[in-house]
Amino acid sequence: MIYRQVFDVINIGLVVLDKELRVCYWNRWMTKHSGIECEEIIGSPLLEFFPEIDTKHFERSMKSVFKFGSFVFMSQKLHKYLFKFSQNISGFDHMRQSVTIGPIREKDNTPSHAFIIVQDVTEMAAYERKLHDMSIKDGLTGVYNRRYLETRLKEEFDRHKRYCHALSVILFDIDHFKSVNDTYGHQFGDFVLKNVASTALETLRRNDIMARYGGEEFCCILPETTLNNAVIIAERMRMNIESKENKFHDTSAKVTVSLGVSELCEVMDTHEALLKKADEALYTAKHDGRNRVVTMTQT
Amino acid sequence: METNDENTFSEMEIDTLQEIMNIAFGQASADLAEVINVFIVLSIPSLKLKKAVSLKEFINNEIGNLDNFKIVEQGYWGKSRGVALLAFPHEAELELIAMFREDTGMGFEAESSDELDNEMLIEIGNILIGACVSKMAELLKDMVTFVPPRVISPEQLSEAFVENRFESESRVILLKTIFQIEGRELSGHLFLVNSLDSIHTLKDALREFWKQYE
Amino acid sequence: MITIKKILIVDDSTSARFFIKGCIPKDKGYEFFEASDGAKGVEAYKQVRPDVTFMDLTMPVMTGFEAIEIIKAFDPQAAIIVLTADIQTKTIERVNALGITTVLKKPPVKSTVEEALIKIQGI
């Protein structure tokens, strides 16, 4: 009885099931979040109240608890939650849960019941998501940062190379950005960077990845895209940026970009080779007078 | 059973431990087939006593190019403390994940696929390790509790890793088996590393086991 | 009806052989013979001509499967009890295919070992 009081005040969910998955114990925390009273659910099969839990994974988990006496750990990352409970932290539909399932044993050591411990980790998940965003995104423009780009480029490179799929890269740079900064000030410069980034992003498709690669240089990974199609997108990007008026307080100016485009080919061993080809093309675009798209030289 | 030196194992004790492991892993594979619908073949386990500090070197020698592996690590404790290390070569990892995904039909909201792959590996590791360790404990009339598993890279298997878990100069029991998924070119290595702090309890458990047959 | 006098135990583990012996009644005056792998088991079988043989499956040099095949070819009437840790359905099917009907799982238990012996004696 004393223990029961403890179980009812702790800030975690506690459920005990028998081998037929009937509820034998349901603490107050569970009542609070499910709206189901202890008297209502005790003696009933858990899955009758929560049909959505009846997955292959859950079945497997319970089997391994009863068969081996194993513990099952369900991370919020992979499963999000076991019990669909609502909560009010923005960005999450339901309470994120970290769940542990384990055996309760008879005197002869065989598991006769299972416990389920449910922890609300929504706040942690939100914090983690924020940290994660901060670690992969560029603070000023909101597009990905260079480190993330390099990881992804390597992954995409390896994958596309393995399956012989097309993969292209666009590297672009704002023309005469230094003089924009010198003429209108850094604040305006920052505004232009943000504007160019968002215009470029609007031109891209859902699965494309864009990152700020250097000061005023950006890089886009275009999965499943041939060189020809990448050039079409690059050209559209160039026109969209060129036609956009950058208005900030009482200052207004237009900028242009130079773009280099490359495509994954047989001879490239690493993602750096793919990037290098785009960089060479970008260099040619600058050299040939800027505000243009240049395709890599074929080898 | 004759046991003279209380601080080390006799040949007979090692032989018994090996036999118990053999039985435990045999039962584990049979039960696993029922739990995950996959036939897992566990090789005849081997057992060695080593200095804790030489753990990484030992594993490296056993499996070859360790850098090409991903490891699921899980701590457990019963009468003695131990850590299970499940090492998959990178190619096996991807296939294993694909296989389990088919089996569970779980939906994913992927932010980074690498991270989810790790979570998936952790679940697979948890099942395999749980089955093997629990069966072993059952035969020795022990009850084990598990710590949530996690994925570590081979570099993390450093001296610090060992020091955090064992006295580095102390000896540990190293149990090893190779598991193979039937019908697939898929195998990995399972190491169970047990501290010898409680060698006496283990010796007692072995004696108990023998008593059934005396 | 067979009267058991000689029992051969084939297992690579010394303790496993000890465990089997521990499960066999001690008051029947059985004579025990042991072998530590399949090849030695076959050799011992030919020499000893045991009334019943306990056979492990996973052993070095020669597996139990191979040993059973050779023994059965040599003596189709050989009474063999397989005692194994590998209790997957597939393994048991494979053993049955060799003409062995008694498969016990490890660790051996007195009552089941005695039962198996009674069955062989046809009592």
XYZ file of C-alpha atoms in Angstrom:
636
model
C 0.000 0.000 0.000
C 2.837 2.353 0.824
C 4.459 1.552 -2.515
C 1.213 2.164 -4.308
C 1.160 5.711 -2.959
C 4.657 6.241 -4.275
C 3.737 4.845 -7.684
C 0.789 7.209 -7.815
C 2.775 10.360 -7.164
C 5.811 9.780 -9.351
C 6.002 11.693 -12.569
C 6.161 8.694 -14.884
C 3.619 6.285 -16.275
C 3.578 2.823 -14.800
C 1.618 -0.109 -16.193
C 1.750 -3.799 -15.283
C 0.470 -6.434 -17.711
C -0.012 -10.140 -17.330
C 0.972 -12.662 -20.002
C -2.313 -12.147 -21.846
C -1.541 -8.425 -21.882
C -4.372 -7.614 -19.507
C -3.810 -4.563 -17.366
C -3.023 -5.397 -13.733
C -1.837 -1.986 -12.641
C -2.336 1.526 -14.013
C -0.910 4.417 -12.043
C -2.302 7.926 -11.655
C 0.041 9.385 -14.229
C -1.500 7.061 -16.816
C -4.982 8.128 -15.747
C -4.030 11.776 -15.931
C -2.762 11.527 -19.496
C -5.163 8.965 -20.921
C -8.317 9.992 -19.130
C -8.883 6.322 -18.369
C -9.518 5.500 -14.741
C -7.711 2.678 -13.061
C -11.006 0.868 -12.261
C -12.042 1.082 -15.894
C -9.015 -0.552 -17.416
C -7.826 -3.071 -14.840
C -8.583 -6.603 -15.947
C -9.054 -5.591 -19.586
C -6.669 -6.288 -22.439
C -4.512 -3.215 -22.979
C -4.950 -3.426 -26.738
C -8.708 -3.076 -26.402
C -8.166 0.436 -25.063
C -5.193 1.209 -27.285
C -5.636 -0.651 -30.579
C -2.909 1.482 -32.190
C -0.306 -0.187 -29.972
C -0.994 -3.537 -31.628
C 2.006 -3.468 -33.956
C 4.411 -6.188 -34.930
C 7.041 -4.394 -32.959
C 4.992 -4.399 -29.784
C 4.141 -8.059 -30.229
C 7.822 -8.866 -30.685
C 8.744 -6.798 -27.663
C 6.290 -8.557 -25.389
C 7.425 -11.936 -26.661
C 11.019 -11.167 -25.888
C 10.119 -9.894 -22.420
C 8.223 -13.071 -21.552
C 10.467 -15.475 -23.437
C 13.881 -14.165 -22.489
C 13.155 -11.852 -19.640
C 14.685 -9.148 -21.832
C 14.225 -5.448 -21.427
C 12.868 -3.459 -24.335
C 13.833 0.168 -24.729
C 11.725 2.248 -27.075
C 13.388 5.499 -27.942
C 11.352 8.543 -28.830
C 13.587 9.011 -31.859
C 12.486 5.802 -33.480
C 9.000 5.338 -32.086
C 7.981 8.831 -30.984
C 5.568 7.333 -28.472
C 3.802 4.195 -27.350
C 0.648 5.730 -25.906
C -0.900 8.453 -28.015
C -1.249 11.225 -25.434
C -1.741 14.892 -26.192
C 0.493 17.635 -24.849
C 1.072 21.294 -25.544
C 4.635 21.853 -26.640
C 4.492 23.330 -30.128
C 5.959 21.363 -32.982
C 4.866 18.005 -31.621
C 1.519 16.359 -32.315
C 1.710 14.024 -29.370
C 3.697 13.493 -26.242
C 7.118 12.065 -27.063
C 7.837 9.094 -24.860
C 10.783 7.074 -23.807
C 9.472 3.660 -22.885
C 11.005 0.717 -21.049
C 9.329 -2.663 -20.930
C 10.689 -5.450 -18.760
C 9.823 -8.610 -16.904
C 8.452 -9.124 -13.416
C 9.390 -12.579 -12.216
C 7.888 -15.310 -10.132
C 9.883 -16.945 -7.337
C 11.197 -19.557 -9.787
C 12.579 -16.704 -11.890
C 10.225 -17.087 -14.843
C 8.629 -13.866 -16.084
C 4.941 -13.807 -15.242
C 4.165 -10.132 -15.765
C 5.626 -7.207 -17.634
C 6.011 -3.619 -16.546
C 5.840 -0.647 -18.852
C 7.487 2.589 -17.780
C 6.553 5.688 -19.747
C 8.510 8.916 -19.522
C 7.384 12.173 -21.070
C 10.407 13.424 -23.025
C 8.684 15.968 -25.256
C 10.569 18.856 -23.745
C 13.853 17.110 -24.274
C 12.888 16.233 -27.837
C 12.057 19.888 -28.514
C 15.351 20.986 -27.063
C 17.206 18.367 -29.026
C 15.489 19.400 -32.218
C 16.500 23.009 -31.604
C 20.086 22.026 -30.902
C 20.120 19.805 -33.935
C 18.832 22.648 -36.115
C 21.470 24.949 -34.728
C 24.195 22.465 -35.485
C 23.250 21.937 -39.110
C 21.935 25.349 -40.144
C 23.519 28.645 -40.972
C 22.430 31.200 -38.406
C 22.040 34.109 -40.823
C 20.326 32.625 -43.860
C 18.583 29.623 -42.323
C 19.845 27.256 -45.024
C 22.148 24.387 -44.076
C 25.738 25.015 -43.078
C 28.842 23.790 -44.814
C 29.538 20.919 -42.447
C 26.095 19.468 -42.954
C 26.412 19.907 -46.688
C 29.624 17.969 -46.786
C 28.177 15.091 -44.818
C 25.125 14.948 -47.008
C 27.098 15.327 -50.216
C 29.263 12.395 -49.245
C 26.214 10.279 -48.422
C 24.401 11.218 -51.613
C 27.542 10.728 -53.654
C 28.077 7.221 -52.304
C 24.447 6.275 -52.728
C 24.049 7.632 -56.249
C 27.331 6.132 -57.310
C 26.325 2.715 -55.939
C 22.986 2.714 -57.739
C 24.312 4.540 -60.854
C 21.785 7.345 -60.490
C 22.254 10.917 -61.683
C 23.409 13.492 -59.137
C 24.247 17.137 -59.796
C 25.665 20.017 -57.864
C 25.244 23.768 -58.318
C 27.814 26.050 -56.736
C 27.016 29.763 -56.938
C 28.383 33.003 -55.690
C 26.973 36.553 -55.472
C 28.711 38.825 -57.974
C 30.671 41.786 -56.582
C 29.380 41.129 -53.107
C 32.262 42.991 -51.534
C 31.225 46.190 -53.282
C 27.591 45.670 -52.161
C 28.910 45.585 -48.616
C 31.204 48.545 -49.178
C 28.504 50.616 -50.867
C 25.450 49.862 -48.718
C 26.951 48.575 -45.480
C 27.118 45.156 -43.870
C 23.567 45.197 -42.635
C 22.360 45.507 -46.186
C 24.870 42.872 -47.226
C 23.391 40.460 -44.707
C 19.935 41.255 -45.990
C 21.028 40.466 -49.544
C 22.529 37.154 -48.416
C 19.240 36.173 -46.786
C 17.245 37.262 -49.809
C 19.420 35.439 -52.307
C 19.302 32.315 -50.167
C 15.524 32.337 -49.951
C 15.071 33.075 -53.666
C 17.415 30.224 -54.549
C 15.630 27.945 -52.126
C 12.266 28.756 -53.720
C 13.660 27.742 -57.087
C 14.792 24.354 -55.782
C 12.648 21.268 -55.345
C 11.691 19.476 -52.176
C 14.477 16.933 -52.146
C 17.256 19.326 -53.089
C 19.642 20.405 -50.385
C 21.044 23.913 -50.158
C 23.760 25.235 -47.889
C 25.784 28.353 -47.335
C 29.189 27.203 -48.436
C 31.317 30.240 -47.686
C 30.879 34.015 -47.222
C 28.663 34.676 -50.239
C 28.916 31.260 -51.781
C 26.141 28.671 -51.776
C 25.989 25.071 -52.797
C 23.016 22.950 -53.850
C 22.849 19.167 -54.053
C 20.331 17.941 -56.638
C 19.615 14.231 -56.160
C 18.328 12.186 -59.117
C 19.063 15.083 -61.437
C 20.976 15.036 -64.721
C 23.338 17.807 -65.771
C 20.851 19.138 -68.330
C 18.085 19.462 -65.777
C 20.441 20.965 -63.221
C 21.420 23.623 -65.767
C 17.748 24.470 -66.324
C 17.288 24.914 -62.576
C 20.497 26.937 -62.286
C 19.398 29.227 -65.108
C 16.011 29.738 -63.486
C 17.768 30.515 -60.223
C 20.022 33.049 -61.934
C 17.026 34.832 -63.512
C 14.975 34.848 -60.314
C 17.817 36.383 -58.328
C 18.668 38.897 -61.047
C 15.080 40.165 -61.256
C 14.572 40.424 -57.526
C 14.700 43.883 -55.982
C 16.428 43.809 -52.584
C 14.638 46.457 -50.524
C 15.901 47.132 -47.031
C 14.710 50.290 -45.226
C 15.355 53.024 -47.791
C 18.030 51.127 -49.713
C 17.265 49.089 -52.775
C 19.544 47.168 -55.109
C 19.692 44.213 -57.417
C 22.405 41.595 -57.457
C 23.415 38.844 -59.817
C 25.012 35.461 -59.264
C 27.464 33.248 -61.162
C 26.821 29.550 -61.165
C 28.860 26.407 -61.855
C 27.119 23.102 -62.444
C 28.576 19.595 -62.309
C 27.270 16.066 -62.524
C 28.482 12.839 -60.981
C 30.329 10.725 -63.513
C 32.035 7.374 -63.586
C 35.569 8.729 -63.183
C 34.867 10.620 -59.955
C 36.064 8.736 -56.908
C 34.979 11.105 -54.189
C 32.407 13.797 -53.538
C 35.245 16.300 -53.507
C 35.838 15.591 -57.197
C 32.210 16.445 -57.957
C 32.470 19.673 -55.972
C 35.763 20.557 -57.613
C 34.189 20.331 -61.076
C 31.421 22.716 -60.020
C 34.017 25.034 -58.534
C 35.992 25.096 -61.779
C 32.819 25.882 -63.717
C 31.996 28.666 -61.257
C 35.483 30.067 -61.744
C 34.937 30.098 -65.507
C 31.561 31.828 -65.042
C 33.268 34.563 -63.014
C 36.111 34.828 -65.484
C 33.765 35.045 -68.497
C 31.919 38.064 -67.120
C 29.656 36.829 -64.266
C 25.843 36.554 -64.100
C 25.845 33.282 -66.007
C 25.600 29.515 -65.704
C 28.609 27.448 -66.754
C 28.626 23.680 -67.100
C 31.619 21.609 -66.078
C 34.067 20.527 -68.716
C 33.531 16.896 -69.600
C 36.438 14.546 -69.054
C 33.738 -30.397 -8.555
C 37.380 -29.828 -7.639
C 38.350 -26.201 -7.378
C 41.637 -25.273 -5.844
C 42.528 -21.722 -6.743
C 39.714 -19.416 -5.778
C 40.959 -16.594 -7.969
C 41.041 -18.295 -11.277
C 39.081 -20.924 -13.132
C 40.040 -24.548 -13.389
C 40.011 -26.210 -16.779
C 36.830 -27.993 -15.779
C 35.124 -24.771 -14.783
C 35.994 -23.198 -18.111
C 34.723 -26.269 -19.911
C 31.464 -26.057 -17.967
C 31.064 -22.359 -18.675
C 31.615 -23.052 -22.336
C 29.014 -25.811 -22.296
C 26.527 -23.569 -20.507
C 27.132 -20.879 -23.096
C 26.616 -23.414 -25.801
C 23.286 -24.429 -24.327
C 22.232 -20.840 -23.669
C 22.970 -19.707 -27.207
C 21.278 -22.780 -28.646
C 18.108 -21.928 -26.759
C 18.473 -18.280 -27.633
C 18.604 -19.036 -31.373
C 15.583 -21.297 -31.174
C 13.596 -18.714 -29.220
C 14.763 -15.859 -31.416
C 13.337 -17.657 -34.422
C 9.983 -17.459 -32.708
C 10.284 -13.852 -31.608
C 11.626 -12.271 -34.795
C 10.777 -14.771 -37.531
C 14.398 -15.036 -38.476
C 16.643 -18.040 -38.102
C 19.811 -17.027 -36.410
C 22.688 -19.442 -36.345
C 25.083 -18.928 -33.463
C 28.521 -20.465 -33.810
C 30.103 -22.555 -31.085
C 31.059 -19.954 -28.523
C 34.580 -19.499 -27.305
C 35.703 -18.298 -23.914
C 38.885 -16.542 -22.872
C 40.264 -14.835 -19.816
C 42.021 -11.596 -20.674
C 43.180 -8.399 -19.075
C 40.467 -5.773 -19.390
C 42.900 -3.351 -20.922
C 43.540 -5.638 -23.892
C 39.871 -5.725 -24.859
C 40.122 -3.646 -28.001
C 43.173 -5.474 -29.231
C 41.441 -8.786 -28.649
C 38.341 -7.750 -30.546
C 40.413 -6.318 -33.342
C 42.284 -9.585 -33.697
C 39.092 -11.583 -33.658
C 37.199 -9.696 -36.306
C 39.923 -8.135 -38.415
C 39.426 -4.615 -39.668
C 37.535 -3.144 -36.709
C 37.191 0.266 -38.344
C 34.742 -1.181 -40.806
C 32.392 -2.158 -37.984
C 29.604 -0.591 -36.064
C 29.103 -1.695 -32.485
C 26.036 -1.893 -30.284
C 27.053 -1.730 -26.658
C 24.846 -2.759 -23.750
C 25.674 -2.998 -20.084
C 24.016 -5.504 -17.786
C 24.361 -6.627 -14.244
C 23.309 -9.573 -12.203
C 25.641 -11.248 -9.768
C 28.441 -9.827 -11.875
C 28.742 -6.815 -14.123
C 29.255 -7.124 -17.798
C 29.022 -5.441 -21.122
C 27.846 -6.941 -24.385
C 29.320 -5.754 -27.659
C 27.643 -6.652 -30.891
C 29.758 -5.814 -33.928
C 28.370 -5.677 -37.453
C 30.370 -4.961 -40.563
C 28.944 -1.925 -42.309
C 27.362 -3.881 -45.186
C 25.638 -6.272 -42.800
C 24.288 -3.328 -40.852
C 22.415 -1.946 -43.835
C 20.959 -5.307 -44.787
C 19.946 -6.085 -41.240
C 18.147 -2.778 -40.940
C 16.337 -3.300 -44.221
C 15.285 -6.745 -43.086
C 13.899 -5.553 -39.770
C 12.104 -2.696 -41.424
C 10.295 -5.113 -43.685
C 9.396 -7.164 -40.695
C 8.028 -4.342 -38.583
C 6.641 -2.050 -41.244
C 7.455 0.867 -38.991
C 6.894 4.351 -40.268
C 9.660 6.885 -39.977
C 9.903 10.596 -39.892
C 13.515 10.894 -40.807
C 15.573 13.895 -39.937
C 18.845 12.163 -40.407
C 18.739 8.646 -41.665
C 21.999 7.777 -39.966
C 20.497 8.460 -36.593
C 17.469 6.313 -37.284
C 19.665 3.529 -38.576
C 21.437 3.663 -35.252
C 18.172 3.468 -33.358
C 17.189 0.482 -35.461
C 20.513 -1.216 -34.786
C 20.027 -0.564 -31.096
C 16.709 -2.391 -31.143
C 18.117 -5.332 -33.027
C 21.086 -5.431 -30.692
C 18.818 -5.281 -27.675
C 16.923 -8.366 -28.810
C 20.010 -10.423 -29.667
C 21.957 -9.447 -26.583
C 18.927 -9.812 -24.341
C 18.262 -13.320 -25.614
C 21.828 -14.561 -25.192
C 22.560 -12.943 -21.833
C 19.197 -13.824 -20.289
C 19.459 -17.484 -21.276
C 22.917 -17.680 -19.838
C 21.766 -16.043 -16.605
C 18.787 -18.360 -16.416
C 21.022 -21.444 -16.493
C 23.213 -19.960 -13.766
C 20.141 -19.046 -11.721
C 21.010 -15.391 -11.987
C 18.735 -12.464 -12.796
C 20.058 -9.666 -14.966
C 19.064 -6.079 -15.418
C 19.919 -4.231 -18.613
C 21.006 -0.701 -19.296
C 19.673 0.822 -22.541
C 21.998 -0.104 -25.391
C 23.709 2.431 -27.616
C 25.738 2.518 -30.775
C 29.423 3.265 -30.464
C 32.107 3.621 -33.083
C 35.247 1.483 -32.959
C 37.257 4.528 -31.805
C 35.101 4.757 -28.714
C 36.307 1.344 -27.663
C 39.224 3.108 -26.072
C 41.069 2.656 -22.826
C 38.687 5.096 -21.219
C 35.797 2.882 -22.265
C 37.421 -0.028 -20.468
C 38.394 2.021 -17.433
C 34.847 3.246 -16.997
C 33.629 -0.301 -16.729
C 36.416 -2.460 -15.395
C 39.661 -2.158 -13.492
C 41.982 -2.024 -16.487
C 44.547 -4.356 -14.954
C 41.909 -6.797 -13.813
C 40.969 -9.790 -15.852
C 37.655 -10.264 -17.600
C 35.900 -13.274 -19.064
C 35.426 -12.827 -22.770
C 32.748 -14.895 -24.439
C 32.472 -14.745 -28.171
C 30.139 -16.126 -30.784
C 29.496 -15.399 -34.438
C 25.883 -15.117 -35.433
C 24.608 -15.596 -38.897
C 21.200 -14.924 -40.367
C 20.160 -17.989 -42.266
C 19.720 -17.623 -45.989
C 21.533 -14.307 -46.068
C 25.117 -13.268 -46.378
C 24.874 -11.596 -43.057
C 26.893 -12.135 -39.961
C 28.218 -10.318 -36.950
C 30.124 -10.930 -33.756
C 28.831 -10.940 -30.239
C 31.210 -10.431 -27.338
C 30.175 -10.681 -23.722
C 32.696 -9.167 -21.387
C 32.201 -10.037 -17.730
C 34.073 -8.691 -14.791
C 35.748 -11.177 -12.508
C 35.068 -9.109 -9.383
C 32.584 -11.720 -8.433
C 34.491 -14.770 -9.518
C 33.349 -16.459 -6.314
C 29.677 -16.042 -7.110
C 30.279 -17.405 -10.567
C 32.204 -20.343 -9.147
C 29.347 -20.966 -6.721
C 26.846 -20.868 -9.563
C 28.934 -23.396 -11.480
C 29.090 -25.645 -8.434
C 25.318 -25.420 -8.151
C 25.017 -26.392 -11.766
C 27.260 -29.408 -11.178
C 25.309 -30.468 -8.132
C 22.329 -31.309 -10.310
C 24.421 -34.118 -11.796
C 26.399 -35.391 -8.861
C 13.875 -55.939 -26.135
C 17.444 -54.816 -25.568
C 19.310 -55.032 -22.327
C 21.634 -52.109 -21.903
C 25.073 -52.892 -20.612
C 27.415 -50.572 -22.431
C 26.823 -46.869 -22.953
C 28.958 -44.684 -25.226
C 28.949 -40.922 -24.740
C 30.270 -38.773 -27.574
C 30.709 -35.094 -26.740
C 33.640 -32.714 -27.039
C 32.931 -31.167 -23.661
C 34.175 -33.037 -20.608
C 31.531 -31.452 -18.431
C 28.766 -32.297 -20.897
C 29.812 -35.963 -20.696
C 29.794 -35.688 -16.931
C 26.289 -34.196 -16.992
C 24.952 -37.068 -19.084
C 26.473 -39.658 -16.792
C 24.911 -37.816 -13.890
C 21.492 -38.348 -15.428
C 21.859 -42.093 -15.882
C 20.860 -44.323 -12.979
C 23.936 -45.527 -11.103
C 22.481 -48.715 -9.720
C 22.131 -50.550 -13.044
C 25.779 -51.504 -13.433
C 26.180 -49.790 -16.802
C 29.624 -49.617 -18.270
C 30.534 -46.169 -19.686
C 32.756 -45.326 -22.640
C 33.555 -41.788 -23.752
C 34.764 -40.106 -26.937
C 35.551 -36.443 -27.478
C 34.667 -35.981 -31.156
C 32.717 -37.636 -33.951
C 35.675 -39.530 -35.407
C 36.708 -40.953 -32.060
C 33.059 -41.747 -31.455
C 32.872 -43.853 -34.621
C 36.074 -45.656 -33.687
C 34.840 -46.322 -30.164
C 31.525 -47.547 -31.496
C 33.207 -50.135 -33.691
C 35.389 -51.331 -30.840
C 32.919 -51.248 -27.984
C 29.664 -52.027 -29.817
C 27.645 -50.143 -27.182
C 23.962 -50.844 -26.588
C 23.200 -47.175 -26.646
C 25.126 -44.091 -27.772
C 24.610 -40.487 -26.665
C 25.735 -38.176 -29.444
C 26.367 -34.436 -29.481
C 26.019 -32.674 -32.851
C 28.448 -29.785 -32.941
C 31.931 -31.185 -32.412
C 35.346 -30.593 -33.884
C 37.060 -33.006 -36.316
C 33.799 -34.773 -37.188
C 30.291 -33.564 -36.431
C 27.603 -35.715 -34.875
C 25.703 -35.763 -38.169
C 28.610 -37.384 -39.980
C 29.324 -39.778 -37.140
C 25.695 -40.926 -37.049
C 25.736 -41.595 -40.789
C 28.866 -43.737 -40.523
C 27.646 -45.629 -37.477
C 24.241 -46.255 -39.052
C 25.903 -47.560 -42.229
C 28.061 -49.837 -40.134
C 25.236 -50.962 -37.877
C 21.707 -50.025 -38.987
C 20.345 -51.203 -35.644
C 22.525 -48.796 -33.632
C 20.536 -47.116 -30.853
C 21.560 -43.469 -30.807
C 20.208 -40.657 -28.664
C 21.102 -37.183 -29.856
C 21.703 -34.670 -27.105
C 22.175 -31.161 -28.427
C 22.108 -27.480 -27.573
C 21.006 -26.692 -31.108
C 17.276 -27.236 -30.837
C 16.083 -25.371 -33.900
C 13.371 -27.213 -35.791
C 15.596 -27.510 -38.839
C 18.328 -29.285 -36.926
C 15.911 -31.742 -35.406
C 14.459 -32.488 -38.844
C 17.944 -33.152 -40.141
C 18.621 -35.584 -37.307
C 15.322 -37.362 -37.900
C 16.259 -37.763 -41.541
C 19.253 -39.809 -40.388
C 16.914 -42.267 -38.743
C 17.259 -40.930 -35.215
C 14.015 -40.475 -33.357
C 15.251 -39.543 -29.910
C 16.564 -35.991 -29.679
C 17.042 -34.472 -26.246
C 17.889 -30.877 -25.576
C 20.739 -29.796 -23.375
C 21.146 -29.499 -20.459
C 20.133 -33.111 -19.889
C 17.456 -33.774 -17.295
C 17.395 -37.030 -15.327
C 13.771 -37.868 -16.000
C 13.974 -37.415 -19.782
C 17.248 -39.333 -20.051
C 15.784 -42.220 -18.075
C 12.658 -42.169 -20.223
C 14.768 -42.304 -23.378
C 16.690 -45.286 -22.025
C 13.476 -47.096 -21.145
C 12.125 -46.444 -24.610
C 15.209 -47.959 -26.199
C 15.001 -51.035 -24.057
C 11.473 -51.474 -25.268
C 10.143 -52.030 -21.795
